[in-house]
Amino acid sequence: MKFSIQRDQFVHSVQHVTKAISPRTTIPILTGVKIEANDEGVTLTGSDSDISIESFIPAVVGDEQHVEVEEAGSIVLQAKFFAEIVKKLPNDTIEIAVNDQFSTTLKSGSSVFNLNGLDPEEYPRLPQIEEENTFKLRTDLLKNMIRQTVFAVSTVETRPILTGVNWAIEDSKLMCTATDSHRLAMRSAQIEANGSDISFSNVVIPGKSLNELNKILDESEEWVDIIVTDNQILFKAENLLFFSRLLDGNYPATKNMIPSHSKTSVTLDAKGFMQAIERSLLLSREGKNNVVNLKTLDQGHLEITSVTPEVGKVTEDIHSIEFSGEELRISFNGKNIIDALKVIDSSEINIDFTGAMSPFVLKPTDHDNMLHLFSPVRTY
């Protein structure tokens, strides 16, 4: 194999695919990046068997030649060294040649690196996916949906299914749900199905996969094709394939958790509410308990307090935009509320309480594509 390639484009693709490579893997070949060159261009692949990422650099883009391939072929190079080397090479062009016994030469300007490669035949094949359940989303919407749900997945492995985000499609509507059993985030959107009506449920994508995908995708209005099978999901963007395995098991039925009525309803300025909770948590950092108490006062005022016995007490008075229903005292994890408020892109929010010991719902006032549910904290 022998080719020369534009450095910037190459570095960009190498950074993408190395996001899938785990240093903790026990399979030696998976510590490497697979490089394949042919007349059409260069394909890079990285995988840890849970996530696989393939990035393609076309030989010609518009009128510009990005890759010149003298001899087609493939090689696997140690990701740890290779990624660092290409980033620091001095020239705009890199030449790569594979010699006998997989030894590989990288040349750029005055630098020459000789690396020992691995046999590309040993590299696992990427999953072949039947394209039946296919739909598409705009990249910017997909990124938003990930950002607005993935923060609520569980980070504890005791219930592995909760470390993922549950995707379901019904009536051309995609519903994404994440919960760690103390809080729940839901986000929905209309989708474009490719062809026939598509519907599925219990497609649980690991939170780690979605976080990596979100880092790789550019903010754009381009479309991403999404293909779902029994145990894999594939995201196809321009010159990029991102495979992730799905989590096994049944996601809990979350629809029945959401209360349909409320005893106390309050509309608040989202930014003001978030800043008040942030201030109320300033004293509880040491205790790590993050408990905030909320009490209704007269004329639509709310009082937020946080007490850390050895440090002191914070009291905040908030004026609501609208208020209706019964008086209320409730305690909750303030950090969870802040996490939700950070991803709600609306200036006003509505909170529906169903009592001091029951879960409560927080949602934006200007659309119904998003909902957050929180369990109260018992304070004795």
Short mmCIF file of C-alpha atoms in Angstrom, two decimals:
data_model
loop_
_atom_site.label_atom_id
_atom_site.label_comp_id
_atom_site.label_asym_id
_atom_site.label_seq_id
_atom_site.Cartn_x
_atom_site.Cartn_y
_atom_site.Cartn_z
CA MET A 1 0.00 0.00 0.00
CA LYS A 2 1.24 3.48 -0.79
CA PHE A 3 -0.56 6.81 -0.79
CA SER A 4 -0.20 10.51 0.06
CA ILE A 5 -2.94 12.49 1.79
CA GLN A 6 -3.77 15.99 3.04
CA ARG A 7 -2.83 16.18 6.71
CA ASP A 8 -5.77 18.22 8.12
CA GLN A 9 -8.40 15.95 6.63
CA PHE A 10 -6.49 12.89 7.81
CA VAL A 11 -6.04 14.16 11.39
CA HIS A 12 -9.77 14.96 11.55
CA SER A 13 -10.73 11.41 10.51
CA VAL A 14 -8.14 9.78 12.79
CA GLN A 15 -9.54 11.71 15.77
CA HIS A 16 -13.05 10.49 14.90
CA VAL A 17 -12.21 6.80 14.67
CA THR A 18 -9.92 6.71 17.72
CA LYS A 19 -12.94 7.69 19.85
CA ALA A 20 -14.11 4.08 19.40
CA ILE A 21 -10.82 2.53 20.49
CA SER A 22 -10.57 1.46 24.14
CA PRO A 23 -7.10 1.23 25.73
CA ARG A 24 -8.55 -1.44 28.04
CA THR A 25 -9.36 -3.91 25.29
CA THR A 26 -7.95 -7.44 25.65
CA ILE A 27 -7.96 -7.99 21.87
CA PRO A 28 -4.61 -6.69 20.52
CA ILE A 29 -5.87 -5.94 16.97
CA LEU A 30 -8.55 -3.60 18.39
CA THR A 31 -5.89 -1.29 19.86
CA GLY A 32 -5.17 -0.26 16.26
CA VAL A 33 -6.68 1.91 13.52
CA LYS A 34 -7.36 0.08 10.28
CA ILE A 35 -6.35 2.05 7.17
CA GLU A 36 -7.56 0.99 3.72
CA ALA A 37 -6.63 2.75 0.50
CA ASN A 38 -8.11 2.27 -2.98
CA ASP A 39 -8.86 4.38 -6.06
CA GLU A 40 -11.88 6.00 -4.40
CA GLY A 41 -10.02 7.20 -1.32
CA VAL A 42 -8.92 6.17 2.17
CA THR A 43 -11.12 4.51 4.82
CA LEU A 44 -10.20 4.55 8.52
CA THR A 45 -11.83 2.23 11.07
CA GLY A 46 -11.71 2.08 14.87
CA SER A 47 -13.64 -0.31 17.13
CA ASP A 48 -13.90 -1.64 20.67
CA SER A 49 -16.57 -4.21 19.64
CA ASP A 50 -19.29 -2.08 21.37
CA ILE A 51 -18.76 0.96 19.15
CA SER A 52 -17.29 0.93 15.63
CA ILE A 53 -16.57 4.09 13.65
CA GLU A 54 -15.65 4.23 9.97
CA SER A 55 -14.52 7.47 8.34
CA PHE A 56 -14.01 7.82 4.60
CA ILE A 57 -11.78 10.43 2.93
CA PRO A 58 -12.66 10.66 -0.79
CA ALA A 59 -9.76 10.98 -3.22
CA VAL A 60 -11.35 14.02 -4.88
CA VAL A 61 -13.69 16.60 -3.32
CA GLY A 62 -15.00 19.09 -5.86
CA ASP A 63 -11.93 20.10 -7.86
CA GLU A 64 -9.47 19.32 -5.06
CA GLN A 65 -7.36 16.19 -4.88
CA HIS A 66 -7.19 15.08 -1.22
CA VAL A 67 -5.67 11.63 -1.67
CA GLU A 68 -3.32 10.15 -4.24
CA VAL A 69 -3.17 6.36 -4.11
CA GLU A 70 -0.19 4.74 -5.84
CA GLU A 71 -0.85 1.24 -4.58
CA ALA A 72 -4.07 -0.01 -2.97
CA GLY A 73 -3.91 -2.02 0.26
CA SER A 74 -4.54 -1.96 4.01
CA ILE A 75 -2.75 -1.96 7.38
CA VAL A 76 -3.55 -1.72 11.10
CA LEU A 77 -1.43 0.74 13.13
CA GLN A 78 -1.28 1.21 16.92
CA ALA A 79 -3.79 3.97 17.60
CA LYS A 80 -2.01 5.37 20.63
CA PHE A 81 1.16 6.31 18.72
CA PHE A 82 -0.34 6.82 15.28
CA ALA A 83 -2.90 9.45 16.38
CA GLU A 84 -0.22 11.48 18.18
CA ILE A 85 2.21 11.25 15.26
CA VAL A 86 -0.15 12.44 12.51
CA LYS A 87 -1.25 15.38 14.69
CA LYS A 88 2.34 16.60 15.07
CA LEU A 89 3.73 15.98 11.57
CA PRO A 90 5.24 19.18 10.10
CA ASN A 91 3.92 19.31 6.52
CA ASP A 92 0.47 19.64 4.91
CA THR A 93 0.96 16.30 3.14
CA ILE A 94 1.62 12.87 4.63
CA GLU A 95 3.00 9.91 2.69
CA ILE A 96 2.25 6.42 3.98
CA ALA A 97 3.85 3.27 2.60
CA VAL A 98 3.59 -0.33 3.82
CA ASN A 99 6.71 -2.45 3.30
CA ASP A 100 7.44 -6.12 4.11
CA GLN A 101 6.12 -7.73 7.28
CA PHE A 102 3.58 -4.87 7.79
CA SER A 103 6.31 -2.36 8.66
CA THR A 104 4.97 1.08 7.71
CA THR A 105 6.73 4.36 6.87
CA LEU A 106 5.12 7.76 7.51
CA LYS A 107 6.84 10.72 5.84
CA SER A 108 6.00 14.41 6.13
CA GLY A 109 8.50 17.18 5.40
CA SER A 110 11.70 16.35 7.23
CA SER A 111 10.08 13.71 9.50
CA VAL A 112 10.16 9.98 8.89
CA PHE A 113 8.49 7.47 11.24
CA ASN A 114 8.81 3.70 10.88
CA LEU A 115 5.99 1.83 12.66
CA ASN A 116 5.33 -1.86 13.11
CA GLY A 117 1.86 -2.59 11.77
CA LEU A 118 -0.53 -5.49 12.37
CA ASP A 119 -2.12 -7.85 9.86
CA PRO A 120 -5.30 -6.17 8.50
CA GLU A 121 -6.80 -9.60 7.74
CA GLU A 122 -7.15 -10.17 11.49
CA TYR A 123 -9.26 -7.02 11.91
CA PRO A 124 -12.92 -7.91 12.59
CA ARG A 125 -15.43 -7.14 9.83
CA LEU A 126 -17.94 -4.40 10.58
CA PRO A 127 -21.51 -5.67 11.12
CA GLN A 128 -23.55 -6.13 7.94
CA ILE A 129 -26.85 -4.42 8.62
CA GLU A 130 -30.17 -5.13 6.90
CA GLU A 131 -31.65 -1.74 6.06
CA GLU A 132 -35.30 -2.41 6.98
CA ASN A 133 -35.99 -0.16 9.97
CA THR A 134 -34.57 3.07 8.53
CA PHE A 135 -35.43 6.68 9.25
CA LYS A 136 -33.62 10.01 9.19
CA LEU A 137 -33.11 13.05 11.40
CA ARG A 138 -31.40 16.35 10.83
CA THR A 139 -27.97 16.41 12.49
CA ASP A 140 -28.73 19.44 14.68
CA LEU A 141 -31.97 17.85 15.93
CA LEU A 142 -30.25 14.52 16.64
CA LYS A 143 -27.52 16.31 18.63
CA ASN A 144 -30.14 18.18 20.63
CA MET A 145 -32.12 15.02 21.39
CA ILE A 146 -28.97 13.30 22.64
CA ARG A 147 -27.92 16.31 24.75
CA GLN A 148 -31.41 16.64 26.24
CA THR A 149 -31.67 13.02 27.42
CA VAL A 150 -28.27 11.34 27.82
CA PHE A 151 -27.35 13.28 30.99
CA ALA A 152 -30.10 11.41 32.89
CA VAL A 153 -28.82 7.86 32.25
CA SER A 154 -27.62 5.86 35.24
CA THR A 155 -23.87 5.75 35.84
CA VAL A 156 -24.22 2.71 38.11
CA GLU A 157 -23.87 -0.74 36.55
CA THR A 158 -26.29 -2.45 38.97
CA ARG A 159 -29.10 -2.09 36.39
CA PRO A 160 -27.21 -2.05 33.08
CA ILE A 161 -30.36 -1.27 31.02
CA LEU A 162 -30.61 2.15 32.75
CA THR A 163 -27.13 3.15 31.49
CA GLY A 164 -28.73 3.60 28.05
CA VAL A 165 -31.33 5.84 26.39
CA ASN A 166 -34.51 4.09 25.26
CA TRP A 167 -35.68 4.93 21.72
CA ALA A 168 -39.15 4.09 20.42
CA ILE A 169 -41.04 5.13 17.29
CA GLU A 170 -44.80 5.26 16.99
CA ASP A 171 -46.86 7.20 14.40
CA SER A 172 -43.70 8.77 12.90
CA LYS A 173 -42.69 10.15 16.28
CA LEU A 174 -39.37 9.27 17.92
CA MET A 175 -39.49 9.20 21.73
CA CYS A 176 -36.18 9.18 23.64
CA THR A 177 -36.25 8.38 27.36
CA ALA A 178 -33.47 8.24 29.96
CA THR A 179 -33.79 7.55 33.69
CA ASP A 180 -31.53 6.66 36.60
CA SER A 181 -34.64 5.85 38.74
CA HIS A 182 -34.41 9.22 40.60
CA ARG A 183 -35.08 11.40 37.56
CA LEU A 184 -36.34 10.93 34.04
CA ALA A 185 -35.80 12.94 30.84
CA MET A 186 -38.03 12.56 27.80
CA ARG A 187 -37.69 14.19 24.37
CA SER A 188 -39.76 13.55 21.26
CA ALA A 189 -39.64 14.64 17.62
CA GLN A 190 -41.29 13.92 14.28
CA ILE A 191 -39.11 11.81 11.99
CA GLU A 192 -38.80 11.18 8.27
CA ALA A 193 -39.21 7.47 7.55
CA ASN A 194 -37.35 6.16 4.52
CA GLY A 195 -40.15 4.32 2.76
CA SER A 196 -42.77 2.36 4.70
CA ASP A 197 -44.18 3.13 8.12
CA ILE A 198 -41.61 2.37 10.77
CA SER A 199 -42.23 1.51 14.38
CA PHE A 200 -40.14 -0.09 17.11
CA SER A 201 -39.74 -0.01 20.86
CA ASN A 202 -37.16 -1.00 23.48
CA VAL A 203 -34.14 0.07 21.41
CA VAL A 204 -31.71 0.96 24.22
CA ILE A 205 -28.53 2.73 23.09
CA PRO A 206 -25.64 2.93 25.61
CA GLY A 207 -25.20 6.47 26.95
CA LYS A 208 -21.46 6.19 26.24
CA SER A 209 -22.14 5.55 22.53
CA LEU A 210 -24.47 8.54 22.25
CA ASN A 211 -21.95 10.83 23.97
CA GLU A 212 -19.23 9.78 21.50
CA LEU A 213 -21.59 10.20 18.52
CA ASN A 214 -22.54 13.68 19.72
CA LYS A 215 -18.85 14.72 19.85
CA ILE A 216 -18.24 13.55 16.29
CA LEU A 217 -21.29 15.02 14.55
CA ASP A 218 -20.94 18.59 13.31
CA GLU A 219 -23.69 21.14 13.99
CA SER A 220 -25.39 21.15 10.59
CA GLU A 221 -28.69 20.77 8.80
CA GLU A 222 -27.47 17.67 6.93
CA TRP A 223 -29.50 14.49 7.35
CA VAL A 224 -28.32 11.42 9.27
CA ASP A 225 -29.73 8.04 8.23
CA ILE A 226 -30.45 5.78 11.22
CA ILE A 227 -30.81 2.02 10.82
CA VAL A 228 -32.00 -0.21 13.67
CA THR A 229 -31.62 -3.99 13.94
CA ASP A 230 -32.11 -6.46 16.82
CA ASN A 231 -28.74 -5.78 18.42
CA GLN A 232 -27.12 -2.85 16.53
CA ILE A 233 -27.88 0.70 15.53
CA LEU A 234 -26.09 2.44 12.67
CA PHE A 235 -25.85 6.20 12.12
CA LYS A 236 -24.86 7.14 8.55
CA ALA A 237 -23.68 10.71 8.00
CA GLU A 238 -21.66 12.01 5.08
CA ASN A 239 -18.45 9.93 4.84
CA LEU A 240 -19.05 8.55 8.34
CA LEU A 241 -20.52 5.32 9.71
CA PHE A 242 -21.11 4.96 13.46
CA PHE A 243 -22.18 1.53 14.75
CA SER A 244 -23.21 0.85 18.33
CA ARG A 245 -24.41 -2.34 19.93
CA LEU A 246 -27.73 -2.10 21.80
CA LEU A 247 -28.23 -3.04 25.45
CA ASP A 248 -29.96 -6.34 26.22
CA GLY A 249 -33.04 -6.45 28.42
CA ASN A 250 -36.37 -4.67 28.78
CA TYR A 251 -36.44 -0.97 29.54
CA PRO A 252 -38.88 -0.13 32.36
CA ALA A 253 -42.35 1.06 31.29
CA THR A 254 -41.93 4.78 31.94
CA LYS A 255 -45.21 6.07 30.51
CA ASN A 256 -47.19 4.97 33.60
CA MET A 257 -44.75 6.83 35.89
CA ILE A 258 -45.87 10.25 34.66
CA PRO A 259 -48.70 11.73 36.73
CA SER A 260 -51.73 12.89 34.74
CA HIS A 261 -53.01 15.40 37.33
CA SER A 262 -51.48 17.96 39.68
CA LYS A 263 -52.33 19.50 43.06
CA THR A 264 -50.00 22.48 42.73
CA SER A 265 -48.90 24.08 39.47
CA VAL A 266 -46.34 26.85 39.09
CA THR A 267 -44.84 28.72 36.11
CA LEU A 268 -41.35 30.16 36.60
CA ASP A 269 -38.61 32.01 34.75
CA ALA A 270 -36.20 29.17 33.91
CA LYS A 271 -32.97 31.15 34.21
CA GLY A 272 -33.93 32.83 37.50
CA PHE A 273 -35.03 29.49 39.00
CA MET A 274 -31.79 27.79 37.94
CA GLN A 275 -29.61 30.58 39.38
CA ALA A 276 -31.53 30.47 42.68
CA ILE A 277 -30.94 26.71 42.99
CA GLU A 278 -27.27 27.11 42.05
CA ARG A 279 -26.87 29.68 44.85
CA SER A 280 -28.75 27.49 47.32
CA LEU A 281 -26.32 24.63 46.64
CA LEU A 282 -23.21 26.74 47.29
CA LEU A 283 -23.10 25.70 50.94
CA SER A 284 -23.96 22.03 50.45
CA ARG A 285 -21.02 21.18 48.18
CA GLU A 286 -19.08 19.61 51.00
CA GLY A 287 -21.96 17.44 52.15
CA LYS A 288 -22.63 16.24 48.57
CA ASN A 289 -26.31 15.81 49.46
CA ASN A 290 -27.60 18.60 47.16
CA VAL A 291 -30.95 18.70 48.99
CA VAL A 292 -33.04 21.81 48.35
CA ASN A 293 -36.34 22.54 50.14
CA LEU A 294 -39.15 24.38 48.42
CA LYS A 295 -42.13 25.96 50.20
CA THR A 296 -45.05 27.93 48.76
CA LEU A 297 -45.71 31.37 50.31
CA ASP A 298 -48.53 33.87 49.75
CA GLN A 299 -49.18 35.70 46.47
CA GLY A 300 -47.38 33.19 44.27
CA HIS A 301 -44.02 33.46 46.04
CA LEU A 302 -41.81 30.40 46.59
CA GLU A 303 -39.14 30.02 49.22
CA ILE A 304 -36.10 27.88 48.45
CA THR A 305 -33.84 26.91 51.34
CA SER A 306 -30.81 24.72 51.78
CA VAL A 307 -29.30 23.91 55.16
CA THR A 308 -25.86 22.47 55.79
CA PRO A 309 -25.67 22.20 59.61
CA GLU A 310 -21.91 22.73 59.95
CA VAL A 311 -21.78 25.55 57.35
CA GLY A 312 -25.03 27.53 57.39
CA LYS A 313 -28.30 28.16 55.57
CA VAL A 314 -29.36 29.79 52.28
CA THR A 315 -32.81 31.28 51.69
CA GLU A 316 -34.03 32.42 48.27
CA ASP A 317 -37.37 34.11 47.53
CA ILE A 318 -38.72 33.53 44.01
CA HIS A 319 -41.77 35.17 42.47
CA SER A 320 -43.68 32.84 40.16
CA ILE A 321 -45.21 33.96 36.85
CA GLU A 322 -48.34 31.90 37.56
CA PHE A 323 -49.42 29.85 40.55
CA SER A 324 -52.43 27.64 41.24
CA GLY A 325 -53.44 24.89 43.64
CA GLU A 326 -52.62 23.83 47.18
CA GLU A 327 -49.85 24.94 49.51
CA LEU A 328 -46.80 22.73 49.34
CA ARG A 329 -43.53 21.80 51.01
CA ILE A 330 -41.20 19.48 49.14
CA SER A 331 -37.49 18.57 49.10
CA PHE A 332 -35.54 17.48 46.04
CA ASN A 333 -32.04 16.98 44.64
CA GLY A 334 -31.13 20.46 43.37
CA LYS A 335 -28.33 19.22 41.10
CA ASN A 336 -30.80 17.05 39.15
CA ILE A 337 -33.05 20.07 38.57
CA ILE A 338 -30.07 22.16 37.37
CA ASP A 339 -29.05 19.39 34.93
CA ALA A 340 -32.55 19.47 33.42
CA LEU A 341 -32.77 23.28 33.28
CA LYS A 342 -29.44 23.41 31.40
CA VAL A 343 -30.90 21.43 28.49
CA ILE A 344 -34.33 23.09 28.33
CA ASP A 345 -34.11 25.70 25.59
CA SER A 346 -37.12 27.70 26.83
CA SER A 347 -37.28 30.86 28.91
CA GLU A 348 -40.27 29.74 31.00
CA ILE A 349 -41.00 26.39 32.64
CA ASN A 350 -44.00 24.83 34.29
CA ILE A 351 -43.79 22.50 37.31
CA ASP A 352 -46.70 20.27 38.32
CA PHE A 353 -46.58 18.84 41.85
CA THR A 354 -48.83 15.99 43.01
CA GLY A 355 -47.93 16.18 46.71
CA ALA A 356 -44.88 16.29 48.97
CA MET A 357 -44.00 12.61 48.57
CA SER A 358 -44.91 12.09 44.90
CA PRO A 359 -42.85 12.62 41.75
CA PHE A 360 -43.24 15.99 40.03
CA VAL A 361 -43.06 17.05 36.38
CA LEU A 362 -41.06 19.93 34.93
CA LYS A 363 -41.53 21.01 31.31
CA PRO A 364 -41.14 24.03 29.01
CA THR A 365 -44.24 26.21 28.55
CA ASP A 366 -43.81 26.82 24.80
CA HIS A 367 -43.85 23.23 23.44
CA ASP A 368 -44.64 19.68 24.57
CA ASN A 369 -41.65 17.84 23.03
CA MET A 370 -39.87 17.57 26.37
CA LEU A 371 -40.60 16.48 29.91
CA HIS A 372 -38.57 15.89 33.10
CA LEU A 373 -39.76 13.86 36.07
CA PHE A 374 -38.16 13.94 39.53
CA SER A 375 -38.56 11.93 42.72
CA PRO A 376 -38.70 14.07 45.86
CA VAL A 377 -36.16 13.50 48.64
CA ARG A 378 -37.39 12.43 52.07
CA THR A 379 -36.06 14.74 54.75
CA TYR A 380 -36.75 13.71 58.31
#
